[in-house]
Coordinates of C-alpha atoms (C1' of nucleotides) in Angstrom, one line a residue:
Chain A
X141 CA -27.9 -6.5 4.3
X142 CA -27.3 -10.1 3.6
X143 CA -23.7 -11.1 3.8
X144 CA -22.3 -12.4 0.6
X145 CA -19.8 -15.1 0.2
X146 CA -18.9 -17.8 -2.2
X147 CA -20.9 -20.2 -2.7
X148 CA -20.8 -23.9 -1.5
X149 CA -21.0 -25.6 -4.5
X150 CA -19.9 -29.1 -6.0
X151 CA -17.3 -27.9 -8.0
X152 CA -15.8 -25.2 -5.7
X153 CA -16.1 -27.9 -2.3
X154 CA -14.5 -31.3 -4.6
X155 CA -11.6 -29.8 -3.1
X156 CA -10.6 -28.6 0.3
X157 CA -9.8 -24.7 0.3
X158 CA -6.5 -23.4 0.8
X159 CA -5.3 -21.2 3.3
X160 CA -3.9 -18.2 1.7
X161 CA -2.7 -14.9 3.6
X162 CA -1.1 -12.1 2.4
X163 CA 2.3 -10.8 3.5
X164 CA 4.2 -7.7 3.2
X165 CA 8.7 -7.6 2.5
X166 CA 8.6 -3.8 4.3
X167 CA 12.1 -2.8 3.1
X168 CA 14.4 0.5 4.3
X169 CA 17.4 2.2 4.6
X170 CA 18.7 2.4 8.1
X171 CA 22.7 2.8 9.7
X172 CA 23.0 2.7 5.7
X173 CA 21.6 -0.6 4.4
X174 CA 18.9 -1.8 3.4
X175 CA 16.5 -3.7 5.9
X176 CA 13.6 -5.3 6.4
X177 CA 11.0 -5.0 9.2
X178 CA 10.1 -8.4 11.0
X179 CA 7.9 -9.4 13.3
X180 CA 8.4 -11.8 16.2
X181 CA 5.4 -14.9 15.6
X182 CA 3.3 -14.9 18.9
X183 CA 1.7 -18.3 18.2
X184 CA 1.9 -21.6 16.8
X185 CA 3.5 -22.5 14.1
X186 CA 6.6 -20.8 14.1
X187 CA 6.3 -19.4 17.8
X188 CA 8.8 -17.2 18.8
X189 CA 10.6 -17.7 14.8
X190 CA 11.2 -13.5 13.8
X191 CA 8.4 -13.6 9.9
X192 CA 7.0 -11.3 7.6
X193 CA 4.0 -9.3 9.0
X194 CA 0.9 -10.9 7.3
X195 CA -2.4 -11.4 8.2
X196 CA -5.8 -13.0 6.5
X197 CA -8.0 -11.2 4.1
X198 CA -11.3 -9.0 5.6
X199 CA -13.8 -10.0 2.6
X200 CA -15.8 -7.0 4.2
X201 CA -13.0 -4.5 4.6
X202 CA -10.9 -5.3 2.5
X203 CA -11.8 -3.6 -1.4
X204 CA -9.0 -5.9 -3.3
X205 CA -6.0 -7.6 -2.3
X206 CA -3.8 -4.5 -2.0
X207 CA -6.3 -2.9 0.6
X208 CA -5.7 -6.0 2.6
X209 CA -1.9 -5.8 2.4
X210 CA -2.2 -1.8 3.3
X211 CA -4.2 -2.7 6.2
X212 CA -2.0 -5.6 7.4
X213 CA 0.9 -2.9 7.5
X214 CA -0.8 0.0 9.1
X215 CA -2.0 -2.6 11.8
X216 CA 1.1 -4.1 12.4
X217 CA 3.6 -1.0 12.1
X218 CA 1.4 2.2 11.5
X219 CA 3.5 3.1 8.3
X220 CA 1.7 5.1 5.7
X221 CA 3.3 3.5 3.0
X222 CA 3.9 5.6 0.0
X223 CA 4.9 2.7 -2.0
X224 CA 3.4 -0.7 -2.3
X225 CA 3.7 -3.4 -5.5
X226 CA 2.4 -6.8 -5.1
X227 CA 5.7 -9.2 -5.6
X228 CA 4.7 -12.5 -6.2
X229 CA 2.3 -15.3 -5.0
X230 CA 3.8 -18.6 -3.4
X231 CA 1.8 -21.5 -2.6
X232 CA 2.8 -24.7 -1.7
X233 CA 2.2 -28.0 0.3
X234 CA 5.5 -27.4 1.9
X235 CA 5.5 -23.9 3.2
X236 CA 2.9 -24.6 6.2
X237 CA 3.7 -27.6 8.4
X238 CA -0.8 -27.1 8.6
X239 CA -0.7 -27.7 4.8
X240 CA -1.4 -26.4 1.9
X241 CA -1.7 -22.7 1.9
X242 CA -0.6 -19.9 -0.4
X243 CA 0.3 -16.2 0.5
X244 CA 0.1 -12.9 -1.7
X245 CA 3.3 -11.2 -1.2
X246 CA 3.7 -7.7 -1.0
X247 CA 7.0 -5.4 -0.7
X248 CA 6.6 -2.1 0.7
X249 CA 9.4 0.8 0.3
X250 CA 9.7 3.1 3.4
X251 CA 11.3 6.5 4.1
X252 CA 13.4 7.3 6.9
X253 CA 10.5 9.3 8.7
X254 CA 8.4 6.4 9.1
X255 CA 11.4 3.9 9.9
X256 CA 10.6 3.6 13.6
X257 CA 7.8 0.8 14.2
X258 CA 4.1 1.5 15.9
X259 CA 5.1 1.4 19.8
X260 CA 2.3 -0.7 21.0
X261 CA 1.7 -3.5 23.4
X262 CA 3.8 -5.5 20.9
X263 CA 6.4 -3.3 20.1
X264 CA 9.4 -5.8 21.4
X265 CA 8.3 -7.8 18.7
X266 CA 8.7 -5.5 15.8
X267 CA 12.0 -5.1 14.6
X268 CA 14.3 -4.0 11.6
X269 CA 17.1 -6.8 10.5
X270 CA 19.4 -6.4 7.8
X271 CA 18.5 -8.1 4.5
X272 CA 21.5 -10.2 4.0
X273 CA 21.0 -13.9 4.2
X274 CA 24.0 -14.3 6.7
X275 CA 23.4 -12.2 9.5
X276 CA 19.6 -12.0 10.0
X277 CA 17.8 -14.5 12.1
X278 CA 16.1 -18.0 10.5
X279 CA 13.1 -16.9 9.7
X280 CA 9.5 -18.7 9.7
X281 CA 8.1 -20.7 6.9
X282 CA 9.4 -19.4 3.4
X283 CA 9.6 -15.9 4.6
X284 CA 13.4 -16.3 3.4
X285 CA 13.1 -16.8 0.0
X286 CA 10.4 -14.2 -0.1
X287 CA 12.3 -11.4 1.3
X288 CA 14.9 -12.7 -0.7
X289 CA 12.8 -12.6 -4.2
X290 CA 11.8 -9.0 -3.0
X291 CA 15.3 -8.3 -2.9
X292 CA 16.1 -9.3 -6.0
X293 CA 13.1 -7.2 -7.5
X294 CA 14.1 -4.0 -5.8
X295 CA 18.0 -4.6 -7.4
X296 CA 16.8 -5.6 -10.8
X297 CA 14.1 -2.3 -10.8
X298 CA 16.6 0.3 -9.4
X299 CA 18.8 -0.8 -12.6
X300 CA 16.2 1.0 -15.1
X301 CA 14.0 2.9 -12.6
X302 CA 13.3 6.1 -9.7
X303 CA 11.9 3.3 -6.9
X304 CA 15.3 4.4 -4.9
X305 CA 13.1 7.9 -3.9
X306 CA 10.7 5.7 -1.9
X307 CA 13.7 5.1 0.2
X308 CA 14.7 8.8 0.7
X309 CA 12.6 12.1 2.7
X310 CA 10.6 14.0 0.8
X311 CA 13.1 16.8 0.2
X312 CA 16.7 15.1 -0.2
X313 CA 19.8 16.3 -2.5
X314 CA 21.3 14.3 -5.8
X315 CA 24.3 12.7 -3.9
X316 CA 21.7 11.6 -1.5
X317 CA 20.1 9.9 -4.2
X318 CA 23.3 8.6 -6.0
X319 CA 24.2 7.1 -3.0
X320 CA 21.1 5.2 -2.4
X321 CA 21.3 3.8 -6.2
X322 CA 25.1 2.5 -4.8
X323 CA 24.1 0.7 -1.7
X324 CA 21.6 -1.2 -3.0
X325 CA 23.3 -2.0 -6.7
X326 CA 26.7 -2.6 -5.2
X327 CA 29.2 -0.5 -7.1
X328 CA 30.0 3.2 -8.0
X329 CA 28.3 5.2 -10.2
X330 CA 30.1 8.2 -12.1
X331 CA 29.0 11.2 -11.0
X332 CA 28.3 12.8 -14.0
X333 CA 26.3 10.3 -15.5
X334 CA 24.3 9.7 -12.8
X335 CA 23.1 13.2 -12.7
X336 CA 22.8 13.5 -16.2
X337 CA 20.5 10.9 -15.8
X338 CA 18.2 12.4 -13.6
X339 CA 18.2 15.2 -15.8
X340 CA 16.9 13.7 -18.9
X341 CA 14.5 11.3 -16.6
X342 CA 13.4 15.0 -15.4
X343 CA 11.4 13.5 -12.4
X344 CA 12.8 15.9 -9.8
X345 CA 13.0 19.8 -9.1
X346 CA 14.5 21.8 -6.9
X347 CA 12.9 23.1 -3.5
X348 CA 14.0 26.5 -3.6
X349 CA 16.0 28.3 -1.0
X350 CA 17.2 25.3 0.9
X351 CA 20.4 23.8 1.8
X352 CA 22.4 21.8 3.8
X353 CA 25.1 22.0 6.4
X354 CA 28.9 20.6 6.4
X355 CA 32.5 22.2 5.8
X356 CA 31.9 21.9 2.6
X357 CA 29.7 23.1 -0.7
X358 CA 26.1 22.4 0.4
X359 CA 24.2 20.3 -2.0
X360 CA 21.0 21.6 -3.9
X361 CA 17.8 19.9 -2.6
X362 CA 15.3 18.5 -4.7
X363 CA 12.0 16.7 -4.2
X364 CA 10.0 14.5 -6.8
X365 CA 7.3 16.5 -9.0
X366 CA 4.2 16.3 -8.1
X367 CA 1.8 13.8 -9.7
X368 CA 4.5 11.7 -10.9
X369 CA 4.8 7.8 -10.2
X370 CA 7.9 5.9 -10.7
X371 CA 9.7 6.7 -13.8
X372 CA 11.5 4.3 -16.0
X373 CA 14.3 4.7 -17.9
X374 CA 14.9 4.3 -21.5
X375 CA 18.2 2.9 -20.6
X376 CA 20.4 1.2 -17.5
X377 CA 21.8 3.5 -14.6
Chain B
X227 CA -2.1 -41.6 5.6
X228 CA -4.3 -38.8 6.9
X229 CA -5.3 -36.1 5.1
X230 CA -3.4 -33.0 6.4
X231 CA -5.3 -29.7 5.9
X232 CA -5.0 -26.5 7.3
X233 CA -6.4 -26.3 10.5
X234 CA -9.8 -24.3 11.8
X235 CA -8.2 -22.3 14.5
X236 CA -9.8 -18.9 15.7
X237 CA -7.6 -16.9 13.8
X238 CA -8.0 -18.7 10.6
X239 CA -12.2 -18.8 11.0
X240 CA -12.6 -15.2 12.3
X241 CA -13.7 -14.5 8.7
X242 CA -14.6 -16.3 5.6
X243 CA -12.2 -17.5 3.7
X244 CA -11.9 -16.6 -0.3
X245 CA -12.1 -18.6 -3.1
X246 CA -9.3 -18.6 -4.5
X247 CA -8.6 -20.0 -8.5
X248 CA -5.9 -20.3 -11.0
X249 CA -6.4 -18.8 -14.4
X250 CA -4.3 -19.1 -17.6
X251 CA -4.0 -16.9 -20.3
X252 CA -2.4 -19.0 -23.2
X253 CA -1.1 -16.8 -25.7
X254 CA 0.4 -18.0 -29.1
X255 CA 0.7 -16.7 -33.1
X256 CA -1.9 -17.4 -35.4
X257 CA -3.0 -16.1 -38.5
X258 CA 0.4 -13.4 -38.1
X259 CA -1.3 -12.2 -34.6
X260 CA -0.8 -12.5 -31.3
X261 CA -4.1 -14.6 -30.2
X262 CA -5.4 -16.0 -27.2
X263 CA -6.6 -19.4 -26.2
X264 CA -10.9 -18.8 -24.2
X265 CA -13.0 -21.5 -23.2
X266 CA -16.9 -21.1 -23.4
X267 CA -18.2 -21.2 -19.8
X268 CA -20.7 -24.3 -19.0
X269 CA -21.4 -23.2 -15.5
X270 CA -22.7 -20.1 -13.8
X271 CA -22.0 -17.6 -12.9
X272 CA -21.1 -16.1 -16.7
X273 CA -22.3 -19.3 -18.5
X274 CA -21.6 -19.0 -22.1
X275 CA -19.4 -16.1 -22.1
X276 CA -16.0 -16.9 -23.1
X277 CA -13.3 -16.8 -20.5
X278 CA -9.8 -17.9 -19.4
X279 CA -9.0 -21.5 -19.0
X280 CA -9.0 -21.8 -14.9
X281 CA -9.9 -24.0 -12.3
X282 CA -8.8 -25.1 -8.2
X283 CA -6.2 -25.7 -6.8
X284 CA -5.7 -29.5 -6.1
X285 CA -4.4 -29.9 -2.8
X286 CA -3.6 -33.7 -3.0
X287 CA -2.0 -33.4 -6.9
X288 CA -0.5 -29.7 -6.9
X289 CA 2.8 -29.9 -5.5
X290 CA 2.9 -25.7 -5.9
X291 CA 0.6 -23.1 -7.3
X292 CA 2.4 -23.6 -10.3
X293 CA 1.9 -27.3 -10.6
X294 CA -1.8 -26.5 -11.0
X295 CA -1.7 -23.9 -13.5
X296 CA 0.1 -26.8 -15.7
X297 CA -2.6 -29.4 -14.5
X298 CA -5.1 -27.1 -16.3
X299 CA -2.9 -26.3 -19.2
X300 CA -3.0 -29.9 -20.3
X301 CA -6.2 -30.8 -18.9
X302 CA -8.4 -28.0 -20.6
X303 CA -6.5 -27.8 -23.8
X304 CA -3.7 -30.9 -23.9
X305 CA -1.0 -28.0 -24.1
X306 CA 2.6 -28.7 -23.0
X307 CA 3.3 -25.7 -23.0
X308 CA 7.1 -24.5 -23.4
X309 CA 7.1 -21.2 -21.2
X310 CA 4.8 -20.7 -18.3
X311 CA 5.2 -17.7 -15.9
X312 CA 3.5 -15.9 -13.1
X313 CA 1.5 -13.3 -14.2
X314 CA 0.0 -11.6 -11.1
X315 CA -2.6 -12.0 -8.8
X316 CA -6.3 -10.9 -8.8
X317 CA -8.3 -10.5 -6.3
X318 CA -11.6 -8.4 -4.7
X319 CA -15.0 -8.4 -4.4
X320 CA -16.2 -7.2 -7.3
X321 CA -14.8 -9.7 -10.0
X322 CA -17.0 -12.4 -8.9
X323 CA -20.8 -12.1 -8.5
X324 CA -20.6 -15.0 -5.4
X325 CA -18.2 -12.8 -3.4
X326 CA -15.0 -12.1 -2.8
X327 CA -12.8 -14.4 -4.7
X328 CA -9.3 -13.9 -5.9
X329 CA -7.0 -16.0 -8.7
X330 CA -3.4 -16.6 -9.3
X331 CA -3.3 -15.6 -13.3
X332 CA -0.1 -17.3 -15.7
X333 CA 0.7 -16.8 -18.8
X334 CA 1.8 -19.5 -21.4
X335 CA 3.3 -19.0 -24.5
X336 CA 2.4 -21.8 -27.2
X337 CA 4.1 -22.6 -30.3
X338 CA 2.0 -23.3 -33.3
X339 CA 2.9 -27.1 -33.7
X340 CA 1.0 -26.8 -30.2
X341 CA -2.0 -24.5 -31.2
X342 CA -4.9 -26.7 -32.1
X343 CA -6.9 -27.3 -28.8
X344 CA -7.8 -30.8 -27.2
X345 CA -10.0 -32.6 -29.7
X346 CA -12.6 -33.6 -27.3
X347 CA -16.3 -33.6 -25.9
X348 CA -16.1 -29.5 -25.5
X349 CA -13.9 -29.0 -28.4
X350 CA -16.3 -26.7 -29.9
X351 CA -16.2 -24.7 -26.4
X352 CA -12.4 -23.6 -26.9
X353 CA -11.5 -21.5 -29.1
X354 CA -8.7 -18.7 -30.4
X355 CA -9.1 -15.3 -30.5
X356 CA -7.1 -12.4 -31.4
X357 CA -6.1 -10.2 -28.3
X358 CA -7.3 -6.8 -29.2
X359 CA -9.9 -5.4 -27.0
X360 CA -12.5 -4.6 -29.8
X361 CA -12.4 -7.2 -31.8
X362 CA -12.4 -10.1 -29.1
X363 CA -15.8 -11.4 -27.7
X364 CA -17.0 -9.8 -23.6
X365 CA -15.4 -12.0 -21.6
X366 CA -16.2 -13.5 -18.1
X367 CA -15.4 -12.6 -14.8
X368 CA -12.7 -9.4 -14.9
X369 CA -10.8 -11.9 -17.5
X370 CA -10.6 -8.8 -20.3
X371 CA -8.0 -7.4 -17.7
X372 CA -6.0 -10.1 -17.0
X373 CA -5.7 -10.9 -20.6
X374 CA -4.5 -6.7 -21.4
X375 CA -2.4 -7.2 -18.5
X376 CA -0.6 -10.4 -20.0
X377 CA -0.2 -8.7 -23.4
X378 CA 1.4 -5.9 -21.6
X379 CA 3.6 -7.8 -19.6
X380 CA 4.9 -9.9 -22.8
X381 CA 5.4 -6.5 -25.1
X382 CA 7.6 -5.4 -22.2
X383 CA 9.4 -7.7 -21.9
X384 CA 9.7 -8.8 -25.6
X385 CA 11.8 -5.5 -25.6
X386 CA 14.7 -7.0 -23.8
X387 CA 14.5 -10.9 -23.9
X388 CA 14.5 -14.1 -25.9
X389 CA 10.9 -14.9 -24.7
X390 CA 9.3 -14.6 -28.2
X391 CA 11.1 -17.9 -29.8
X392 CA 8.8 -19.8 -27.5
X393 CA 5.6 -18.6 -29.9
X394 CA 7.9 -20.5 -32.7
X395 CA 8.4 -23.7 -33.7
X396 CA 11.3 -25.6 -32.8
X397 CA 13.5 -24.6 -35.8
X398 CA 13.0 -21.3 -37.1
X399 CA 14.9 -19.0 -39.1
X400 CA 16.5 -15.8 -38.1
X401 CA 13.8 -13.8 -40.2
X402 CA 10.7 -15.2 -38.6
X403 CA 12.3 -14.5 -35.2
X404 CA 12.6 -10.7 -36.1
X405 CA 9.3 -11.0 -37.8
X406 CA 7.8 -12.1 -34.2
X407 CA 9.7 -9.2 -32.7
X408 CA 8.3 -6.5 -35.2
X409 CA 4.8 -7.9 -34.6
X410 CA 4.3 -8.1 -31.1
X411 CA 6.5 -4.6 -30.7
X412 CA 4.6 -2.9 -33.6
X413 CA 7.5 -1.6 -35.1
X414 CA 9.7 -2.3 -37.7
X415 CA 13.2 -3.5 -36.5
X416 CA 16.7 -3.0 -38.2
X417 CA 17.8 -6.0 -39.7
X418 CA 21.6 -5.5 -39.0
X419 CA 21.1 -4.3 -35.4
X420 CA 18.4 -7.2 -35.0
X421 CA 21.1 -9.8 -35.9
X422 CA 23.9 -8.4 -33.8
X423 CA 21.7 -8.2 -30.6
X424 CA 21.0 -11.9 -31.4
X425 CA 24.7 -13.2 -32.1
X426 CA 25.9 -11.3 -29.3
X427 CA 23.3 -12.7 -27.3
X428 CA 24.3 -16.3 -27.8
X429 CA 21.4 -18.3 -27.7
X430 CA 20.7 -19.5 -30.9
X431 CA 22.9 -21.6 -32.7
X432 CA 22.4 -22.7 -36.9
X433 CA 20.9 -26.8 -37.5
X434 CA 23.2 -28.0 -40.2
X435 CA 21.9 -29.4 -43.8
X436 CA 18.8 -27.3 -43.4
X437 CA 16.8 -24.8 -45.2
X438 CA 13.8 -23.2 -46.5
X439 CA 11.7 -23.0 -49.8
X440 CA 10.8 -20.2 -51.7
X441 CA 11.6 -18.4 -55.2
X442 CA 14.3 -16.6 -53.6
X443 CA 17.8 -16.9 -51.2
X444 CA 16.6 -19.5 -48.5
X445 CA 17.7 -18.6 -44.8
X446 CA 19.8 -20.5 -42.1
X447 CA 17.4 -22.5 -39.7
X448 CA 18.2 -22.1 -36.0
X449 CA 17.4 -23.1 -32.6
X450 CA 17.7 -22.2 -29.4
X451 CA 20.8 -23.8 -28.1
X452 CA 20.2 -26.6 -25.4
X453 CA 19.8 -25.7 -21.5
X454 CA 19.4 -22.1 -21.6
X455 CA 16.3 -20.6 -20.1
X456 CA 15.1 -16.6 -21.2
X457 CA 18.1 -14.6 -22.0
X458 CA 18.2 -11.0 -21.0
X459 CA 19.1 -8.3 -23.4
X460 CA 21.8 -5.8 -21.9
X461 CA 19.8 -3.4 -23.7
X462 CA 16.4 -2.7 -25.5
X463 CA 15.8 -4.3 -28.8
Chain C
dA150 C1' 18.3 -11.5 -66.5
dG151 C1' 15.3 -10.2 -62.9
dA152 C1' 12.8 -10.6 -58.7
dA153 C1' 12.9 -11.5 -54.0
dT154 C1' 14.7 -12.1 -49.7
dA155 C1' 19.1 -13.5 -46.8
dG156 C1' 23.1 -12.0 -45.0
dT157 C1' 27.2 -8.7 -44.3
dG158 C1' 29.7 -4.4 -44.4
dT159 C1' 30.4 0.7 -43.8
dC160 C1' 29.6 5.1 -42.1
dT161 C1' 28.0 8.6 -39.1
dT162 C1' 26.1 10.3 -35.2
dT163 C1' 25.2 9.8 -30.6
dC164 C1' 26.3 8.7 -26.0
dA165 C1' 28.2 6.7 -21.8
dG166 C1' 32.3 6.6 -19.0
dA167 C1' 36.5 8.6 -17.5
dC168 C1' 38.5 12.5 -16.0
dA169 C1' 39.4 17.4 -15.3
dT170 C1' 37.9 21.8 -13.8
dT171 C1' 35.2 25.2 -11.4
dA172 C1' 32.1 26.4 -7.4
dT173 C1' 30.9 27.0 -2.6
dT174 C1' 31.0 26.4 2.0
dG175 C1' 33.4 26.0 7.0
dT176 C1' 37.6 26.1 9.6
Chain D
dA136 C1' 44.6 29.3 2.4
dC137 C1' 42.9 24.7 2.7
dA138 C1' 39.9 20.8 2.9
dA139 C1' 35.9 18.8 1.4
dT140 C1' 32.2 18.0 -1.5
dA141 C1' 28.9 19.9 -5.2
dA142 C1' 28.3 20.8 -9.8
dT143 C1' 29.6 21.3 -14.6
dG144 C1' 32.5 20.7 -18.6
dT145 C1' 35.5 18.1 -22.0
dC146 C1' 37.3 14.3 -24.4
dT147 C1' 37.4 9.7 -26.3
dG148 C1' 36.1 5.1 -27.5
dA149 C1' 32.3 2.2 -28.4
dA150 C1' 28.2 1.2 -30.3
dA151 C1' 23.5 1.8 -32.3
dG152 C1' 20.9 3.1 -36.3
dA153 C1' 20.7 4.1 -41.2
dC154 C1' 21.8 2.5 -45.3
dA155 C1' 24.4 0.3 -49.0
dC156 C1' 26.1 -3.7 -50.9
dT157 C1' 26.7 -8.7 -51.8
dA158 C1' 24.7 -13.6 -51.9
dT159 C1' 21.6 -17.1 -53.2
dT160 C1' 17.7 -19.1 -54.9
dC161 C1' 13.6 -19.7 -58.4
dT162 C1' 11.3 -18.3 -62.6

DNA sequence: AGAATAGTGTCTTTCAGACATTATTGT
DNA sequence: ACAATAATGTCTGAAAGACACTATTCT
């Protein structure tokens, strides 16, 4: 079968083609935070500088850009990701000390079973760092702000929607939940709002029979329905 | 100075690299309807069918990916346009008959003082057409997406922002800004709730001495006051 | 005066937040 | 019995939606 790629034409060679790549913000809760998963660069530019796992585009793998970003996280960290939105592009002349190039950004939600990165040959260089600005390393080209826009996204869409159960087992209780909607939006939630809530959004059931263990009343676990993606609210947490 | 592109490394060359475009889908009121801005393909592949107003990034000009999708806003269609946002990104390998290609898609909102395309040698080649699916010509590439998926993107957010005064003319009246509203939300809006989501807002402010004609009460013209970019809603319209 | 639309006021029902109460476990 | 947290119930103030009423212009 003849390979098939774009064509070499006036128009499309007046101008040189950008580099573009496609990186993925892979975000969790661990020690109770939210993080995100870095990779240490193995070559120039940026050697050695802790950045985003991203990788080029496989015209012949790859089905669209998402495929590309899925593969470029199984690859890199073997997490089956069970949720993956495309954030935002950047492109600029600025970005690259090799030029102009642009990147498809990615951000990936993660539970806590598939927290632990692929151990591989290059498994020192995978690592989780907290998302705040302050105490994670400098990281390479504008692999800041991005992590920082995907940030952002996750607090704005957690105001109005169920993303928060990406970052939670399957089976998990409601104060597990309320919780997560806490950490990541900063403040207390009443209790009985929150669940009643949940109720009306009527995205989760109960797993029957099944507990959980303190000196104290044990909490009802739930799961999400089946079939159902995220849900959003007709109205702020 | 020397040109400074990326460099042809082994990584970079190991496979092809896409074409990569930016498309804009130029949306503005005419005729009571949301309508959208095509130009009439010259070129293959899809000559003759209508599509979005696109073209290449401009390595040398483009300071960011946003820089060229205003290069061929005013270049195509001599739009300044007001309001200019990310849409999403596109990209596989079946959009394209060459290949895989992928674009960066925007979308502009135009105000009517703005509406009437370039007068030029293709004038004839632009055109407006109303947004809904069935009553809008086939259009190039997978541009029929990209357009649905702009339109969906502004009705969201119409819901809970000031975006839609930027498909109005500078002054405008309270009225016409709820008619926008009702029209691009397809529903019928309070008038008394309308105007105390807008006051309470606080991003309008009344133009003194003026007013409008017609055999009945004329209305207060407004406009939105000076320095302030989209306002959120705390809540749904 | 009447038609037509702009602009404001009132009322009622709903709902979110605060808080109190009950429930269930282990020690 | 007590501590600790889960789960539910109650109350109250605020606000959204429905609707009525007043205001201003032209014919």
């Amino acid at each position: 079968m003849q390979e098939k790629r774009p064509e070499a034409t006036a128009e499309t060679e007046a101008y040189p083609r950008p580099l573009v790549t496609v990186d993925v913000v892979i975000l969790g809760l661990r020690e109770g935070e939210l993080q995100v998963l870095l990779m240490k660069r193995a070559a120039a530019p940026f050697k050695g500088r802790w950045a985003l796992p991203g990788g080029y585009i496989h015209p012949q793998e790859d089905a669209d850009i998402e495929a590309s970003a899925r593969r470029i996280l199984a690859e890199k960290t073997a997490i089956v990701t069970p949720y993956l939105e495309q954030l935002q592009a950047f492109g600029d002349q600025r970005r690259d000390p090799r030029g102009w190039t642009a990147t498809f950004a990615y951000f990936a939600l993660v539970a806590p079973e598939q927290l632990e990165p692929k151990h591989g040959a290059n498994a020192a260089a995978v690592s989780w760092w907290t998302v705040q600005p302050q105490d994670r390393p400098t990281l390479a080209f504008d692999h800041a702000a991005i992590v920082d826009c995907a940030v952002a996204r996750l607090r704005s869409k957690v105001e109005y929607t169920s993303l928060p159960v990406h970052l939670l087992p399957e089976k998990f209780t409601l104060p597990d939940l309320q919780r997560v909607y806490e950490q990541i939006l900063g403040r207390k939630i009443d209790k009985s709002a929150f669940r009643k809530r949940m109720a009306e959004a009527d995205f989760v059931e109960p797993v029957e029979g099944e507990r959980r263990l303190a000196s104290n009343r044990p909490a009802q676990l739930y799961r999400v329905k089946r079939g159902l993606k995220t849900i959003f609210f007709d109205r702020t947490i």
